[in-house]
Coordinates of N, CA and C in Angstrom, one line a residue:
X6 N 121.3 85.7 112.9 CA 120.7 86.2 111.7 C 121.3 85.5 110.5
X7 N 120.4 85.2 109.6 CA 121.2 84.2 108.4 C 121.3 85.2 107.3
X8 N 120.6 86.2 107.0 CA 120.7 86.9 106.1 C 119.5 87.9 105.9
X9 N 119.9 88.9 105.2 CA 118.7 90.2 105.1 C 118.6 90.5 103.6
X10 N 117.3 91.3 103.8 CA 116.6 91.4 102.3 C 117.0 93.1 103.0
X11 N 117.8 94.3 102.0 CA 117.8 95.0 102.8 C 116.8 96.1 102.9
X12 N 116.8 97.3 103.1 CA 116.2 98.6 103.3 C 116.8 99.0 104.3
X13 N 116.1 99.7 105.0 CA 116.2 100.5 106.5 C 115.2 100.1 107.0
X14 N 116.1 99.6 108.1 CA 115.0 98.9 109.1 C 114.4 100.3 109.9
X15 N 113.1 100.1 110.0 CA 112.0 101.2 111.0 C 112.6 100.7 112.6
X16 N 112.5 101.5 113.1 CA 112.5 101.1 114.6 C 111.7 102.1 115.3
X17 N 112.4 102.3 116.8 CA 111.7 103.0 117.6 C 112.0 104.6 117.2
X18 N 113.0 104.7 116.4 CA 112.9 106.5 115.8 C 112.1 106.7 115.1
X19 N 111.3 105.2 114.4 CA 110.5 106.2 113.6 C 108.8 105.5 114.2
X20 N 108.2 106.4 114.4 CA 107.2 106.7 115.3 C 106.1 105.3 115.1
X21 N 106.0 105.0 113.6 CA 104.9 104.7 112.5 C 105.4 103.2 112.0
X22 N 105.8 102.6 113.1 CA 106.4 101.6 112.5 C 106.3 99.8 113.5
X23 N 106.1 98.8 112.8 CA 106.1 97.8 113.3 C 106.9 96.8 113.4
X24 N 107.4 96.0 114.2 CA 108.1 94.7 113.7 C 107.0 93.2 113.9
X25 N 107.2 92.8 112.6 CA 106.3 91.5 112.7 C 106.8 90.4 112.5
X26 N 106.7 89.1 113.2 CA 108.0 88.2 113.7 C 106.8 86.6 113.5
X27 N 107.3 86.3 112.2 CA 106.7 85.1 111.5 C 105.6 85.6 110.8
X28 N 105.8 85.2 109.1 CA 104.9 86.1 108.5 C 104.3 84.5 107.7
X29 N 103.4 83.9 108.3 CA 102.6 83.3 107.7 C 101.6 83.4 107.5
X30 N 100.3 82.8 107.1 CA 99.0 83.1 107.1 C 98.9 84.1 107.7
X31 N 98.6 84.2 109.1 CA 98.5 85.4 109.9 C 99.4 86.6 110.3
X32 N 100.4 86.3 110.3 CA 101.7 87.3 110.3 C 101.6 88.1 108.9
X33 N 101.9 87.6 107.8 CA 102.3 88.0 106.3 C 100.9 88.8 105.8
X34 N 99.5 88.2 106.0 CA 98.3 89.3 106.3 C 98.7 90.2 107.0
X35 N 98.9 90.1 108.2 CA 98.5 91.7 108.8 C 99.9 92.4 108.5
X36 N 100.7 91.8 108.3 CA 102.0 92.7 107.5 C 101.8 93.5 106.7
X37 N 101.2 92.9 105.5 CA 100.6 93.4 104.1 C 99.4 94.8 104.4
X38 N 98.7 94.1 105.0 CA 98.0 95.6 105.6 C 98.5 96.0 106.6
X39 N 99.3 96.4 107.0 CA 100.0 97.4 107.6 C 101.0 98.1 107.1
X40 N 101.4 97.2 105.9 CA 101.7 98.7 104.6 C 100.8 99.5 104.0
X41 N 99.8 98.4 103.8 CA 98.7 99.0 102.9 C 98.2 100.4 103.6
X42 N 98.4 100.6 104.9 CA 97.7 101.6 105.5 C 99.1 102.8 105.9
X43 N 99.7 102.2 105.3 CA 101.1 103.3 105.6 C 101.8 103.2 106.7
X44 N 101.9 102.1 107.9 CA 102.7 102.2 108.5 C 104.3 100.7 108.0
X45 N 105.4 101.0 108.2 CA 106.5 101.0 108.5 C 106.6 99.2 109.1
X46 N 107.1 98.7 108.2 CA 107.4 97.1 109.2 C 108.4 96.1 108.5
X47 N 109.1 96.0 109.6 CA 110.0 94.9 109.4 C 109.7 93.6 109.8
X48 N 109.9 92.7 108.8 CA 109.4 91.2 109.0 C 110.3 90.7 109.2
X49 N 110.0 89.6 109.7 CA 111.5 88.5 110.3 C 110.8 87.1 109.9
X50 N 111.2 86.2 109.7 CA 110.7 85.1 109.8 C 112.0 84.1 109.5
X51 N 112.0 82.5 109.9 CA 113.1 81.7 109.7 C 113.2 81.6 108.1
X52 N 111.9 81.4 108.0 CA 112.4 80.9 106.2 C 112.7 81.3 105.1
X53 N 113.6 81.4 104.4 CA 114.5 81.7 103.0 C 113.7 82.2 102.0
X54 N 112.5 80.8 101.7 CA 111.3 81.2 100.7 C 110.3 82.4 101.4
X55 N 110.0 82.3 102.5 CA 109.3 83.6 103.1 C 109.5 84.5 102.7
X56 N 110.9 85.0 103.5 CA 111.8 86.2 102.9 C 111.9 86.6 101.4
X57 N 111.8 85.7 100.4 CA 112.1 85.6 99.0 C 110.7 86.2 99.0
X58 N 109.6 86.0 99.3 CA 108.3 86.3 99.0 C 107.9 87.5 99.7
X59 N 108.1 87.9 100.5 CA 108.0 89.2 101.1 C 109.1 90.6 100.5
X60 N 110.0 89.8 100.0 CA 110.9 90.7 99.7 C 110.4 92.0 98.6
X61 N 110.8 93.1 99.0 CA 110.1 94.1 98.4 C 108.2 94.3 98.7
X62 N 108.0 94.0 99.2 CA 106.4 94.3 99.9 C 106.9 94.8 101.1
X63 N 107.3 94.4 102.3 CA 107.5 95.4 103.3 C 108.6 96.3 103.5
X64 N 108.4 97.2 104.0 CA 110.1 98.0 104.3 C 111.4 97.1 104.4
X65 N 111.4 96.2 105.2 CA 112.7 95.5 105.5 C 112.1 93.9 105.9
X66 N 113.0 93.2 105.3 CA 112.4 91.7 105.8 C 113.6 90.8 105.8
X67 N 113.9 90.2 106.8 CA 115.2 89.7 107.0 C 115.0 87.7 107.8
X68 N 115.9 87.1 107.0 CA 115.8 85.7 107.9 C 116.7 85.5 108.8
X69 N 115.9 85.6 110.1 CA 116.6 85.4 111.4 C 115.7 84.1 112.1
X70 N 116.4 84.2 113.6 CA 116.1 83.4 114.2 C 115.4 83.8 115.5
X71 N 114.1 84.1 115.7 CA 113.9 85.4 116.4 C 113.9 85.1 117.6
X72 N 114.4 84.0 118.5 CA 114.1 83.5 119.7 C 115.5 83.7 120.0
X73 N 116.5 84.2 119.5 CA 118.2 84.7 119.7 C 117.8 86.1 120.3
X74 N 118.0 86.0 121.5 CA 118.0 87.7 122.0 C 119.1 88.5 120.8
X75 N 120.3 88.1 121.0 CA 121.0 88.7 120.1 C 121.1 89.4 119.1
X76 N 120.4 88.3 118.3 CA 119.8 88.6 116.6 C 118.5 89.9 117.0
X77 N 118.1 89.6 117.4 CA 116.7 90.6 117.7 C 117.2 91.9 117.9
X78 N 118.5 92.1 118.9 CA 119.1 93.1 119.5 C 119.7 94.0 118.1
X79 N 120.5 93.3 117.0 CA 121.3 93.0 115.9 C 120.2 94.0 115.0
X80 N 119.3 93.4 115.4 CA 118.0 93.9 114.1 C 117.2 95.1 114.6
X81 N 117.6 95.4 116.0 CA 116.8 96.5 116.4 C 115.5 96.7 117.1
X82 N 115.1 95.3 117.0 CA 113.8 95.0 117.5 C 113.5 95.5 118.9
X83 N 115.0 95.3 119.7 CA 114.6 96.2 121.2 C 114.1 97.8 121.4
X84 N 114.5 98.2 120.1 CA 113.7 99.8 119.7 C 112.4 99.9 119.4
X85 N 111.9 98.9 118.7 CA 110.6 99.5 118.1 C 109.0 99.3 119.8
X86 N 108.6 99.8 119.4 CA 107.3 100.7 120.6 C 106.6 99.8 120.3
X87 N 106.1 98.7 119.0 CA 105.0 97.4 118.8 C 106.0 96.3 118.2
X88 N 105.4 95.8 118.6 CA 105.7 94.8 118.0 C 104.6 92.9 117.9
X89 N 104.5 91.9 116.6 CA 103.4 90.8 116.7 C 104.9 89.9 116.3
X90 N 104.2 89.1 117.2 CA 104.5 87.8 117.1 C 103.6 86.6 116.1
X91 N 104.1 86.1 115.1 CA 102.9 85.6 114.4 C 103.1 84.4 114.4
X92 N 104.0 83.8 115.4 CA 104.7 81.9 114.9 C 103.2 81.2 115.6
X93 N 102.7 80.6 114.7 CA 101.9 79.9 115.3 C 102.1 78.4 115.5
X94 N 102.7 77.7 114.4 CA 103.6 76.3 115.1 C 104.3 75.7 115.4
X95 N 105.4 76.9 116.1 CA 106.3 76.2 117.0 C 105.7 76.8 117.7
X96 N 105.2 76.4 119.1 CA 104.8 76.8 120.4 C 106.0 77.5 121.5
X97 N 107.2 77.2 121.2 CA 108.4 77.1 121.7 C 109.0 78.3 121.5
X98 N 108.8 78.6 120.2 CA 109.2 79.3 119.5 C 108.8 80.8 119.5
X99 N 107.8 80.5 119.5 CA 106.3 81.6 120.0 C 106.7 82.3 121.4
X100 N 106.8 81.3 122.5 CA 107.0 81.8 123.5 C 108.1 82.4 123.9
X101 N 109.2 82.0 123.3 CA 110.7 82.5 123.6 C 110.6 83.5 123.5
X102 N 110.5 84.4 121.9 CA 110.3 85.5 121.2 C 109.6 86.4 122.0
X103 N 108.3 85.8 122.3 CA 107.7 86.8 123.2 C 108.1 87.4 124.7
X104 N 108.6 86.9 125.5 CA 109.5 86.5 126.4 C 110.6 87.7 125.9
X105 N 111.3 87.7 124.8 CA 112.5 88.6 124.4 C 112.0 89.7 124.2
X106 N 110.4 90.0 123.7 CA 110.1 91.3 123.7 C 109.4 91.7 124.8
X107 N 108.8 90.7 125.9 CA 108.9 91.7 127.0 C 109.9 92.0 127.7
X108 N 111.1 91.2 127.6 CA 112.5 91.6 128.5 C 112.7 93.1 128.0
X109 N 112.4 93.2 126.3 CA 112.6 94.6 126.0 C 111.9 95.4 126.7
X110 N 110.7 95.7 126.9 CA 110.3 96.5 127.6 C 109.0 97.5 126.3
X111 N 109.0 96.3 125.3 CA 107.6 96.5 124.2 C 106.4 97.2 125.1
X112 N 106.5 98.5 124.4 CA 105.2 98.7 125.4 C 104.3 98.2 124.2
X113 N 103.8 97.9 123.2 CA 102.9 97.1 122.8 C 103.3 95.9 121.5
X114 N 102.6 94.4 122.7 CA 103.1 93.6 121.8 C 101.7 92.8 121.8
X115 N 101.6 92.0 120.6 CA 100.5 91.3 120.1 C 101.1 89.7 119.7
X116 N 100.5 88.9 120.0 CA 100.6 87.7 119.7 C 99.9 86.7 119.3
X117 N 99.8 85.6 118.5 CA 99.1 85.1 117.9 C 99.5 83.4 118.9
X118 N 98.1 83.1 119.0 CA 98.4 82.1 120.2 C 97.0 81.0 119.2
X119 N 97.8 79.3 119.3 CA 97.2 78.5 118.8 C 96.0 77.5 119.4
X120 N 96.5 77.6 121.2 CA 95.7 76.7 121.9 C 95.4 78.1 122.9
X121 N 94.5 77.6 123.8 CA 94.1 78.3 125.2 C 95.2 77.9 126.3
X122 N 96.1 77.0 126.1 CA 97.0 76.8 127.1 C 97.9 77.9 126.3
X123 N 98.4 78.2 125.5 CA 99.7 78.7 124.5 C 98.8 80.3 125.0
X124 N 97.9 80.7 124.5 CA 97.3 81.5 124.9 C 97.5 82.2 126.7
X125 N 97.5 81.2 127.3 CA 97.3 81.4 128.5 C 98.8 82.2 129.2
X126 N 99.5 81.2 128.4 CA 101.4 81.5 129.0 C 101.6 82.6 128.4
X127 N 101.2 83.1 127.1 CA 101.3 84.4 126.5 C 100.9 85.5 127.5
X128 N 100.2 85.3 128.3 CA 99.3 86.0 128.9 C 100.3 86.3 130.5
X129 N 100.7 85.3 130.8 CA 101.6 85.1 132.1 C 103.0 85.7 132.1
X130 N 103.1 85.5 130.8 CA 104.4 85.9 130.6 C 104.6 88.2 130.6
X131 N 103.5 88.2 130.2 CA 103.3 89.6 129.9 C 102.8 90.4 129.1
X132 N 102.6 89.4 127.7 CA 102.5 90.0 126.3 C 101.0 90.7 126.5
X133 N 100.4 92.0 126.2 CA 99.5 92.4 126.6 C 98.3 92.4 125.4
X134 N 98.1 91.7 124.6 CA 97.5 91.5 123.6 C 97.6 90.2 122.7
X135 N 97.0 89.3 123.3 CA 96.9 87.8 122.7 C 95.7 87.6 121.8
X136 N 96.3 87.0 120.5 CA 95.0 86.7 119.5 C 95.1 85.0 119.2
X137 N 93.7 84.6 119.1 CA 93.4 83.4 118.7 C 93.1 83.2 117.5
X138 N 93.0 83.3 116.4 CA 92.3 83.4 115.1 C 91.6 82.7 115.0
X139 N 91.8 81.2 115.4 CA 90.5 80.2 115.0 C 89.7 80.2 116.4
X140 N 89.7 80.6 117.4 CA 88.8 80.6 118.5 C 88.2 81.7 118.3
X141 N 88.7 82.8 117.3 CA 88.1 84.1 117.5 C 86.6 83.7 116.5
X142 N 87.5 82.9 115.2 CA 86.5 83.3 114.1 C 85.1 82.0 114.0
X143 N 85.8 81.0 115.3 CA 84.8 80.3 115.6 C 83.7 80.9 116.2
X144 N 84.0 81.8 117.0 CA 83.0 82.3 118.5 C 82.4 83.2 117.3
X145 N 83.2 84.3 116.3 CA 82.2 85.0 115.5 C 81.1 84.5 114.5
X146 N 81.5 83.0 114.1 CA 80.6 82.1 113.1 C 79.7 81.9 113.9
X147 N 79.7 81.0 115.1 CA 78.4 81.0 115.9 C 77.5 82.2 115.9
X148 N 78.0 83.1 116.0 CA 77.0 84.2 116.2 C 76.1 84.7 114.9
X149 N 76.9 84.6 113.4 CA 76.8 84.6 112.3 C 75.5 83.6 112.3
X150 N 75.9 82.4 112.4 CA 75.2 81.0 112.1 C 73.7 80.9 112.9
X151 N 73.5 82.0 114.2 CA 72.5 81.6 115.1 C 71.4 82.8 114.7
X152 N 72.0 83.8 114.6 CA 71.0 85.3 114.2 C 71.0 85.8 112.7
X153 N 70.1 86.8 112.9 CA 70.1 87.3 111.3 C 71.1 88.8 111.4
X154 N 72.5 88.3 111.6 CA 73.8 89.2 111.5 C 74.6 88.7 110.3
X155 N 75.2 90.1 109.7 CA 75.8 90.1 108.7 C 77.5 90.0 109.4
X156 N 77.3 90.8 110.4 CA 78.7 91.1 110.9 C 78.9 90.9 112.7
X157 N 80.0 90.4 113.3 CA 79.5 90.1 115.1 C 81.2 90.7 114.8
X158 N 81.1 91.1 115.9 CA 82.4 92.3 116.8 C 82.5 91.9 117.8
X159 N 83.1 91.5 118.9 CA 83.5 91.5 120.1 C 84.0 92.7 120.7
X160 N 83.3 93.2 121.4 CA 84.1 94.6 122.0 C 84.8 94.4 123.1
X161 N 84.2 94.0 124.1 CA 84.7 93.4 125.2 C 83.9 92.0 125.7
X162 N 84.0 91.6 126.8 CA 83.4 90.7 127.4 C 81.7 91.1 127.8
X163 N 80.5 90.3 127.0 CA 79.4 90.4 127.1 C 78.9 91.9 126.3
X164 N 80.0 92.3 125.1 CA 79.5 93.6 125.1 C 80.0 93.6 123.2
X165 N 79.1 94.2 122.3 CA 79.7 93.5 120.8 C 79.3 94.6 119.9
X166 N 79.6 94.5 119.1 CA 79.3 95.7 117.4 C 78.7 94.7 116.6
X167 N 77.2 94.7 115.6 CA 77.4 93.9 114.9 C 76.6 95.0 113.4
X168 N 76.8 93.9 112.7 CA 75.8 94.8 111.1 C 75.1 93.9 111.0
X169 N 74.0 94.2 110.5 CA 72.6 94.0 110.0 C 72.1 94.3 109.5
X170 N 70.8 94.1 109.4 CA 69.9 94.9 108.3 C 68.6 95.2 109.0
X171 N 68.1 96.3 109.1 CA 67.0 96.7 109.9 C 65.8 95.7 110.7
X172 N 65.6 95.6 111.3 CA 64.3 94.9 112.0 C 63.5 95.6 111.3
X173 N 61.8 94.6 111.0 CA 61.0 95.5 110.9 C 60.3 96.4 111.4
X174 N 60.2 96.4 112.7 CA 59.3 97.2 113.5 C 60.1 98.1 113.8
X175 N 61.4 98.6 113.3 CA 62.1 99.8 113.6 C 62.3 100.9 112.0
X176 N 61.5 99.9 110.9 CA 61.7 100.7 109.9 C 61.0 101.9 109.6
X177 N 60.9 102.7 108.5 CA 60.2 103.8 108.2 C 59.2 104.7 109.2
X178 N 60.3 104.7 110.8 CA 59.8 105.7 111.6 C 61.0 106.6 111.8
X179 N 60.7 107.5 112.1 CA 62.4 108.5 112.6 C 62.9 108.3 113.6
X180 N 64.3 107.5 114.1 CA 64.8 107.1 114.9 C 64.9 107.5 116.2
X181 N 64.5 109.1 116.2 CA 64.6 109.7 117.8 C 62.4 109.3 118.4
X182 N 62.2 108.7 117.6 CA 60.9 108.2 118.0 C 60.7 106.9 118.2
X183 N 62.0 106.5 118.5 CA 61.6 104.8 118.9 C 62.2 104.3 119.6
X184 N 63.0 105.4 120.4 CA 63.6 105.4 121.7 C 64.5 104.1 121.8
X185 N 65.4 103.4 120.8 CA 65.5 102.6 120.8 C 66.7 101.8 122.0
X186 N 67.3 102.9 122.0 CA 68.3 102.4 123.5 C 67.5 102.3 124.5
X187 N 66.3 103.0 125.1 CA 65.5 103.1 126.7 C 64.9 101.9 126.2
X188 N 64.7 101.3 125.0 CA 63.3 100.4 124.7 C 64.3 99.2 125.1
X189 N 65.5 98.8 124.0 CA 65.7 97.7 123.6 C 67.3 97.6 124.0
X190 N 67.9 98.9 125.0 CA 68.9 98.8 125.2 C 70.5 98.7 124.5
X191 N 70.5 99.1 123.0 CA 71.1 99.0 122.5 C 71.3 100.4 121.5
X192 N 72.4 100.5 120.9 CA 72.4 102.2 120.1 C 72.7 101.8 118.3
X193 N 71.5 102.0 117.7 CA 72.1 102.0 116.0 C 73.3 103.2 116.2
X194 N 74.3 103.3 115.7 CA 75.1 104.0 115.5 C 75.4 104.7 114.3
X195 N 75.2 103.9 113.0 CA 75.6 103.5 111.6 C 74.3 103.3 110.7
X196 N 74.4 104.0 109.3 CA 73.3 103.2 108.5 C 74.1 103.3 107.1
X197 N 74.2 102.5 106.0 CA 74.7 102.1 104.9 C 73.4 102.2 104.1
X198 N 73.2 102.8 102.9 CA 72.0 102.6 101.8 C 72.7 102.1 100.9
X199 N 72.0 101.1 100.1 CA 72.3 100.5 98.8 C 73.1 101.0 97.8
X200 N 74.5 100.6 97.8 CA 75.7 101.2 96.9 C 76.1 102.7 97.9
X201 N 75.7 103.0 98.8 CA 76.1 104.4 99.5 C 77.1 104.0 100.7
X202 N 77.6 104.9 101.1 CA 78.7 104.8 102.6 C 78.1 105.0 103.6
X203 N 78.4 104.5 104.8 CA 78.6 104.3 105.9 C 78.5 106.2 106.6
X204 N 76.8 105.9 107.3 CA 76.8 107.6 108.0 C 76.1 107.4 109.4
X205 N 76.9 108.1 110.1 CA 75.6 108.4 111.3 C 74.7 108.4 111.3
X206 N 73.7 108.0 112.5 CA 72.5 107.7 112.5 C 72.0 109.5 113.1
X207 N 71.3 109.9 112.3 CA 71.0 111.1 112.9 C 69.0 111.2 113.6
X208 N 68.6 111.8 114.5 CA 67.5 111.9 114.9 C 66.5 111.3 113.8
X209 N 66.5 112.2 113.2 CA 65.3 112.0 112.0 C 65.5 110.8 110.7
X210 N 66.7 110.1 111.3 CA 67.0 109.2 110.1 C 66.0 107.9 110.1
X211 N 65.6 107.3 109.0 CA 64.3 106.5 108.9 C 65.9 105.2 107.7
X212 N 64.8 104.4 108.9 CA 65.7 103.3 107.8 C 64.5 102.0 107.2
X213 N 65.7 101.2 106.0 CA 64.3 100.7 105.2 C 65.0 99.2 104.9
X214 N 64.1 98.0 104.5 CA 64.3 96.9 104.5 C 65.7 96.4 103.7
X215 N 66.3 97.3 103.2 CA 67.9 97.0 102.3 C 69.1 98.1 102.7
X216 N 68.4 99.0 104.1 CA 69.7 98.7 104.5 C 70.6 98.4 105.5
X217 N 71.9 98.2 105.5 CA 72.5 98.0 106.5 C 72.7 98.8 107.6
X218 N 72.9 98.6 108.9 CA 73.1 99.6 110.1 C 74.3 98.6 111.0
X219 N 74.5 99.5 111.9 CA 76.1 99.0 112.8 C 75.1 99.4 114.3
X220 N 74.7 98.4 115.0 CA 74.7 98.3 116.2 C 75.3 98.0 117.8
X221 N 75.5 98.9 118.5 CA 76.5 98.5 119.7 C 75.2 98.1 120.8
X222 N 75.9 97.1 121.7 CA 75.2 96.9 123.3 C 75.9 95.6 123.9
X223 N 74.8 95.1 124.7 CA 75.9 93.9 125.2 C 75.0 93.1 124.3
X224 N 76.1 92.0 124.3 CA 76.0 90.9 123.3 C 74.2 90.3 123.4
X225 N 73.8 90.0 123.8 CA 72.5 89.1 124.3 C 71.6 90.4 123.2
X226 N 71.6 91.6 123.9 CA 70.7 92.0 123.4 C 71.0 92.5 121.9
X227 N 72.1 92.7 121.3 CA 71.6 93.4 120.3 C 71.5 92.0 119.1
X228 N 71.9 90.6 120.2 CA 71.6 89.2 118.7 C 70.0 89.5 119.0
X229 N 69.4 89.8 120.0 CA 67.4 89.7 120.3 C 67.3 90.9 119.4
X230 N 67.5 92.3 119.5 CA 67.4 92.9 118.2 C 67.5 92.8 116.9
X231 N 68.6 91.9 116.9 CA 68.6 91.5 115.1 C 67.6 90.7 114.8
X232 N 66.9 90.2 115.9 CA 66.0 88.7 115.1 C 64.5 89.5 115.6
X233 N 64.4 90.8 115.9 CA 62.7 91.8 116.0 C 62.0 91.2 114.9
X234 N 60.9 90.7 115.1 CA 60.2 90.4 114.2 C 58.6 91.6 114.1

């Protein structure tokens, strides 16, 4: 450990709380909202300027060396219940770390993986939640770029959430009359009106050419739903 920015470090006593280990682009984002939303996180990263910049935005933020079992142990990290790994270019680096938090016994760890081989060893090693950012947001652009979707979700494999904007042949009828899951296999869930919030779709709800809705199914069909002509 080279030096700490202090506070009280969160750990596993306190329920509500994260450690996040390399706060760059992608680490230092989901850091930042994961204050924003009220949970508890201590950041680690090697670099001095990092630390200098984080300092005072999360609970505790310290420069260490996170691939030192020791230092990790030092900082408590073997307490906390989650924990992300955010190093995305040292590959080495990445995987040590992770490695040290499943020795811990993290029941939930998340990782940010650069290649599909890096990806893959994350995967072997134990970490039960591997992220790709640029494979993710590639696979979501395609889908963006091919249909008339505002928004593509991945739920699982072959199965997605997306937003949109009404087909026409589903507008200005009441939704329990157009049977749309037996027809088209998929469920509007969601409908948005112009400057209004996000509400369940109820039986008799009629939707109209401006606004938005949230549809679930498997992937194939609800991109053939967005593009009903």
């Amino acid at each position: 450990m080279f030096g700490s920015h202090p506070a009280e470090s969160p750990s596993r006593g306190m329920s509500n709380a994260v450690a996040v280990i390399g706060l760059g682009r992608f680490g230092g984002a989901l850091a930042l909202e994961l204050m924003r939303n009220g949970t508890d996180v201590l950041g680690i990263d090697h670099s001095e300027a990092t630390v200098q910049r984080f300092n005072g935005k999360l609970t505790s933020v310290v420069r260490a060396d996170a691939t030192d079992e020791e230092v990790l142990r030092e900082l408590s990290v073997n307490e906390f219940d989650r924990a992300v790994v955010g190093i995305g270019s040292d590959i080495q680096a990445s995987i040590l770390t992770a490695s040290r938090l499943v020795k811990f016994g993290c029941p939930g760890i998340w990782a940010k993986a650069i290649t599909e081989p890096h990806a893959e060893i994350l995967t072997q090693i134990g970490v039960q939640h591997v992220v790709n950012p640029e494979s993710d947001m590639g696979t979501r652009a395609a889908h963006l770029i091919q249909h008339r979707i505002l928004d593509f979700v991945p739920i699982d494999e072959g199965y997605a959430l997306v937003r949109c904007t009404p087909p026409e042949p589903i507008q200005q009828r009441p939704m329990d009359l157009l049977n749309v899951r037996q027809r088209l296999g998929v469920s509007v869930v969601a409908v948005c009106r112009p400057g209004g919030q996000w509400e369940p779709i109820e039986p008799g709800t009629m939707l109209y050419d401006d606004d938005q809705i949230l549809v679930t199914g498997p992937t194939r069909k609800v991109e053939h739903f967005s593009n009903l002509t």
